[in-house]
mmCIF file of C-alpha atoms and ligand atoms in Angstrom:
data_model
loop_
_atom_site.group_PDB
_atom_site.id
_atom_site.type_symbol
_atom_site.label_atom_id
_atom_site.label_comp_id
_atom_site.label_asym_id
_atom_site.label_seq_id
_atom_site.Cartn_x
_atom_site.Cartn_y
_atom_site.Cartn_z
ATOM 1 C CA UNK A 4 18.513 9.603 -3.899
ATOM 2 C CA UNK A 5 16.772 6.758 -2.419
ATOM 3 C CA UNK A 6 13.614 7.523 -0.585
ATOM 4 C CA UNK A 7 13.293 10.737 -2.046
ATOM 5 C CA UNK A 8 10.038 12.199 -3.079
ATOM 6 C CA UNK A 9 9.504 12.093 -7.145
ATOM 7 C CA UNK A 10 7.937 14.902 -8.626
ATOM 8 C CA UNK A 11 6.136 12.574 -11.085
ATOM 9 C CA UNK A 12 5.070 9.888 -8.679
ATOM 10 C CA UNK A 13 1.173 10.063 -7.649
ATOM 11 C CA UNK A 14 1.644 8.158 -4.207
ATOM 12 C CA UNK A 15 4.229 10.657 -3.247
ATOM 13 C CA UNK A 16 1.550 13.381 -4.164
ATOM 14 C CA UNK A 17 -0.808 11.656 -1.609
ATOM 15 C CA UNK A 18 1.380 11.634 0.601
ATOM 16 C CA UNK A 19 2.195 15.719 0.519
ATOM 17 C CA UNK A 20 -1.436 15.972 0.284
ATOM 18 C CA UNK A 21 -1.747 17.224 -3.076
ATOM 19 C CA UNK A 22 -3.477 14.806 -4.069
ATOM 20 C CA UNK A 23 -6.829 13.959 -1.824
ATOM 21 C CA UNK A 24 -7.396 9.802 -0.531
ATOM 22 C CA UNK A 25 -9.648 8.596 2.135
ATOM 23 C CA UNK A 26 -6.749 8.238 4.590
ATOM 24 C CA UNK A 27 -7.771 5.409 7.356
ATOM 25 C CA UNK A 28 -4.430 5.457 9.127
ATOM 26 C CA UNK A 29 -0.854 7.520 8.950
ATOM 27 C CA UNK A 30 2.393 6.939 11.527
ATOM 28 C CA UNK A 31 5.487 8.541 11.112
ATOM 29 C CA UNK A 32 6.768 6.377 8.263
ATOM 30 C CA UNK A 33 3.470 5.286 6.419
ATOM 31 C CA UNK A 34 -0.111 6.440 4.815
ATOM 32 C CA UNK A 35 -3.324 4.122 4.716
ATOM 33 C CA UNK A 36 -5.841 4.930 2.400
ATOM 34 C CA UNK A 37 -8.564 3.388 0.343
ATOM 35 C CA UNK A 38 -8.002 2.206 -3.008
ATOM 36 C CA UNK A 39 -9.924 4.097 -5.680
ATOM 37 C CA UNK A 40 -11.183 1.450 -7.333
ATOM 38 C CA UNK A 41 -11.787 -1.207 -4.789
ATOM 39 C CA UNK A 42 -11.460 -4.748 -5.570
ATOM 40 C CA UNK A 43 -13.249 -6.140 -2.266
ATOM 41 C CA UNK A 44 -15.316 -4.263 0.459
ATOM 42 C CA UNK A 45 -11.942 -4.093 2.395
ATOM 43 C CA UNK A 46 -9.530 -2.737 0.048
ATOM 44 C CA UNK A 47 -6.906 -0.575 1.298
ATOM 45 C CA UNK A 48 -3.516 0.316 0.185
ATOM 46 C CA UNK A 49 0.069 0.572 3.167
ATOM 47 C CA UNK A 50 2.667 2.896 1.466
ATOM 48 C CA UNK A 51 5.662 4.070 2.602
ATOM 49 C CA UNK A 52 6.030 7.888 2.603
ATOM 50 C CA UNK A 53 9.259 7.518 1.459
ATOM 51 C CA UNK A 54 9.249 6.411 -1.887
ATOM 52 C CA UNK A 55 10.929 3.046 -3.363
ATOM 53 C CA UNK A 56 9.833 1.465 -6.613
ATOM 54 C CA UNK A 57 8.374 -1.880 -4.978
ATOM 55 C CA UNK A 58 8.781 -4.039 -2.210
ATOM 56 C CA UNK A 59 11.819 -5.202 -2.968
ATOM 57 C CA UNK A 60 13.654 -1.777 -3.453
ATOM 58 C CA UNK A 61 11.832 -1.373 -0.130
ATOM 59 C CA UNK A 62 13.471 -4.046 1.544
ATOM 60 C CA UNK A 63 16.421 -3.429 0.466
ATOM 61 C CA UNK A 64 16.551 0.496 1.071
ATOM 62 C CA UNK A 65 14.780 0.711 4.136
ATOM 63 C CA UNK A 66 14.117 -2.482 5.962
ATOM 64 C CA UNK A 67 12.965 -1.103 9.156
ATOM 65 C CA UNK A 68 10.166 1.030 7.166
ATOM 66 C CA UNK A 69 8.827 -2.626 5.056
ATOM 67 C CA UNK A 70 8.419 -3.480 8.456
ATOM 68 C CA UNK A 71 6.280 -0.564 9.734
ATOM 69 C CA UNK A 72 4.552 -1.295 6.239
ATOM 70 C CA UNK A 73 3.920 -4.848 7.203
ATOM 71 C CA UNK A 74 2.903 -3.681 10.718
ATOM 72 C CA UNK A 75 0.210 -1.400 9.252
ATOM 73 C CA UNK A 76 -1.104 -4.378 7.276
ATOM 74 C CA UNK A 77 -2.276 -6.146 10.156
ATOM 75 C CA UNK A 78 -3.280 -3.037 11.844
ATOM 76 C CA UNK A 79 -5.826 -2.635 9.016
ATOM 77 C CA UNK A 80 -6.849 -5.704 9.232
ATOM 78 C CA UNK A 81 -7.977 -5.636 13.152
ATOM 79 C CA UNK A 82 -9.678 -1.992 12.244
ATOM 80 C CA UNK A 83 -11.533 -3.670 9.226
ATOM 81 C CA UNK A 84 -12.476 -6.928 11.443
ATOM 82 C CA UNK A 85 -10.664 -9.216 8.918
ATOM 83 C CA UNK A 86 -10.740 -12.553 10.370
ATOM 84 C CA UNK A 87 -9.045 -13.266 6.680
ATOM 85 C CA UNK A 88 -7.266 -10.979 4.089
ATOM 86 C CA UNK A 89 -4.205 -10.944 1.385
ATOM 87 C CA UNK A 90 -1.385 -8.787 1.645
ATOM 88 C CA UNK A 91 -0.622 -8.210 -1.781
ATOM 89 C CA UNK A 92 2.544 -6.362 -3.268
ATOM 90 C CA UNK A 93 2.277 -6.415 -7.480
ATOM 91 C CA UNK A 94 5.785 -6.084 -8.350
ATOM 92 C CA UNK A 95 6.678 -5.048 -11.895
ATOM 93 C CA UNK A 96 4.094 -4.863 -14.966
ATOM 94 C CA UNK A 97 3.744 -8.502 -15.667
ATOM 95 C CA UNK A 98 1.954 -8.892 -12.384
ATOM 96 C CA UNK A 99 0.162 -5.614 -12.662
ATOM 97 C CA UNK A 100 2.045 -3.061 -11.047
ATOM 98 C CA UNK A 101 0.749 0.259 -12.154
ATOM 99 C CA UNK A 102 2.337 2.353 -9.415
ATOM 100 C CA UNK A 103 6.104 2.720 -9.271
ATOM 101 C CA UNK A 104 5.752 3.530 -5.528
ATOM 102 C CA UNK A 105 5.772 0.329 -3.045
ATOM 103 C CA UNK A 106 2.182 -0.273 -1.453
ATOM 104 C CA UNK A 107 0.510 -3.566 0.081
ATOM 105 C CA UNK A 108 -3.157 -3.808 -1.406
ATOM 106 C CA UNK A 109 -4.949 -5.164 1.958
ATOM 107 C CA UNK A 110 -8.055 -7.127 0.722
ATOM 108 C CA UNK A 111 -11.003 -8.876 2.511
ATOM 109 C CA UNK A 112 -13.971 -9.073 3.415
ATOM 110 C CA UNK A 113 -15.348 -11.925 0.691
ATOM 111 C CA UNK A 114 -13.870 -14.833 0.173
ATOM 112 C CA UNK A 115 -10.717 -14.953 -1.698
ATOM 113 C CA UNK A 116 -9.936 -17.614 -4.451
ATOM 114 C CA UNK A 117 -6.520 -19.361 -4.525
ATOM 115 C CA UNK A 118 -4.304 -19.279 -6.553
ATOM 116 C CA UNK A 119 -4.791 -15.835 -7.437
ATOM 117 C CA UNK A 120 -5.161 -14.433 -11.476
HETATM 118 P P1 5GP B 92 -0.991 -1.760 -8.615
HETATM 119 O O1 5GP B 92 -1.795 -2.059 -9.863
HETATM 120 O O2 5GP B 92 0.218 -0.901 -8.935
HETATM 121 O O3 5GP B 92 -0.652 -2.971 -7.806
HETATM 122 O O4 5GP B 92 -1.949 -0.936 -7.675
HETATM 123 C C1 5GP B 92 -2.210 0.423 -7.830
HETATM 124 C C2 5GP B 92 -3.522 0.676 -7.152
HETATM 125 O O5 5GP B 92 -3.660 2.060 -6.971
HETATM 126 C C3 5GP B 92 -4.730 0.207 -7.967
HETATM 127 O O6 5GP B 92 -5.485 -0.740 -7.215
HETATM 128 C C4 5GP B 92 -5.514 1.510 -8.218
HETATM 129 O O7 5GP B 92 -6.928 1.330 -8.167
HETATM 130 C C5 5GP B 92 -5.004 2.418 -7.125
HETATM 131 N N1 5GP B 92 -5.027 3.825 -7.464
HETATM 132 C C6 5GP B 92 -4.618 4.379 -8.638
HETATM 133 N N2 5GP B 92 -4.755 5.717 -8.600
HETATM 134 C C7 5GP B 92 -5.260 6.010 -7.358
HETATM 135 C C8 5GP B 92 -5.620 7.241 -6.728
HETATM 136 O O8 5GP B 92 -5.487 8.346 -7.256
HETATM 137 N N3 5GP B 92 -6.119 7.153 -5.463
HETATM 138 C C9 5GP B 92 -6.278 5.949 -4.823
HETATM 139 N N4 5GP B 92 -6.780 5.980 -3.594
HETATM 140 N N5 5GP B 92 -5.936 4.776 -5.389
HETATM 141 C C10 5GP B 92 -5.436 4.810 -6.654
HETATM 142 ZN ZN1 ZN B 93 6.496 7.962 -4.800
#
């Protein structure tokens, strides 16, 4: 069903806590962590705890929650002291989407070239 946890999903296992992340901020419908491998000295990922494939399926599903998601981004951003940041949701393999569970990669705190790779 939609939302559902998925057994074989790793963000869902971070969010039951089985798996450990350096969790920054939770609310009742979303987890903050750090990302593993960090791309900038900010680099934090906003996931739903409910899980949806991307942002779209998000959007779709649960509109109220890609919301709180978006909400989360900026809240971030204000604990971080980002004057400037991208909100960025990779959305299917061609555009490097390695994680079949919907999360915002929240990125600053260099400058950030534009367009993007
Ligand atoms: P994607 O490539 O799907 O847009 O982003 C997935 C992100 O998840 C990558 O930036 C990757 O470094 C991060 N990531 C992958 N595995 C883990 C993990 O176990 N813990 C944390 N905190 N981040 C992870
Ligand atoms: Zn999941």
């Amino acid at each position: 069903m939609a939302g559902e946890p998925q057994d074989d999903c790793l963000f869902c296992k971070i969010v039951a806590g089985h798996i450990p992340a350096t969790v920054v901020r939770e609310t009742e419908t979303t987890v903050a962590f750090r990302d593993i491998n960090p791309q900038a000295p900010t680099h934090v990922l906003v996931i739903p705890k409910a899980h949806y494939r991307d942002a779209a399926a998000l959007a779709a599903g649960a509109p109220e929650v890609a919301a709180d998601v978006l909400r989360e981004t900026r809240a971030v951003a204000e604990d971080e002291k980002l004057d400037s940041f991208r909100i960025v949701f990779n959305t299917g393999a061609g555009a490097g989407q390695t994680v079949w569970h919907t999360h915002a990669h929240v990125i600053g705190g260099r400058g950030l070239n534009w367009p993007p790779g």
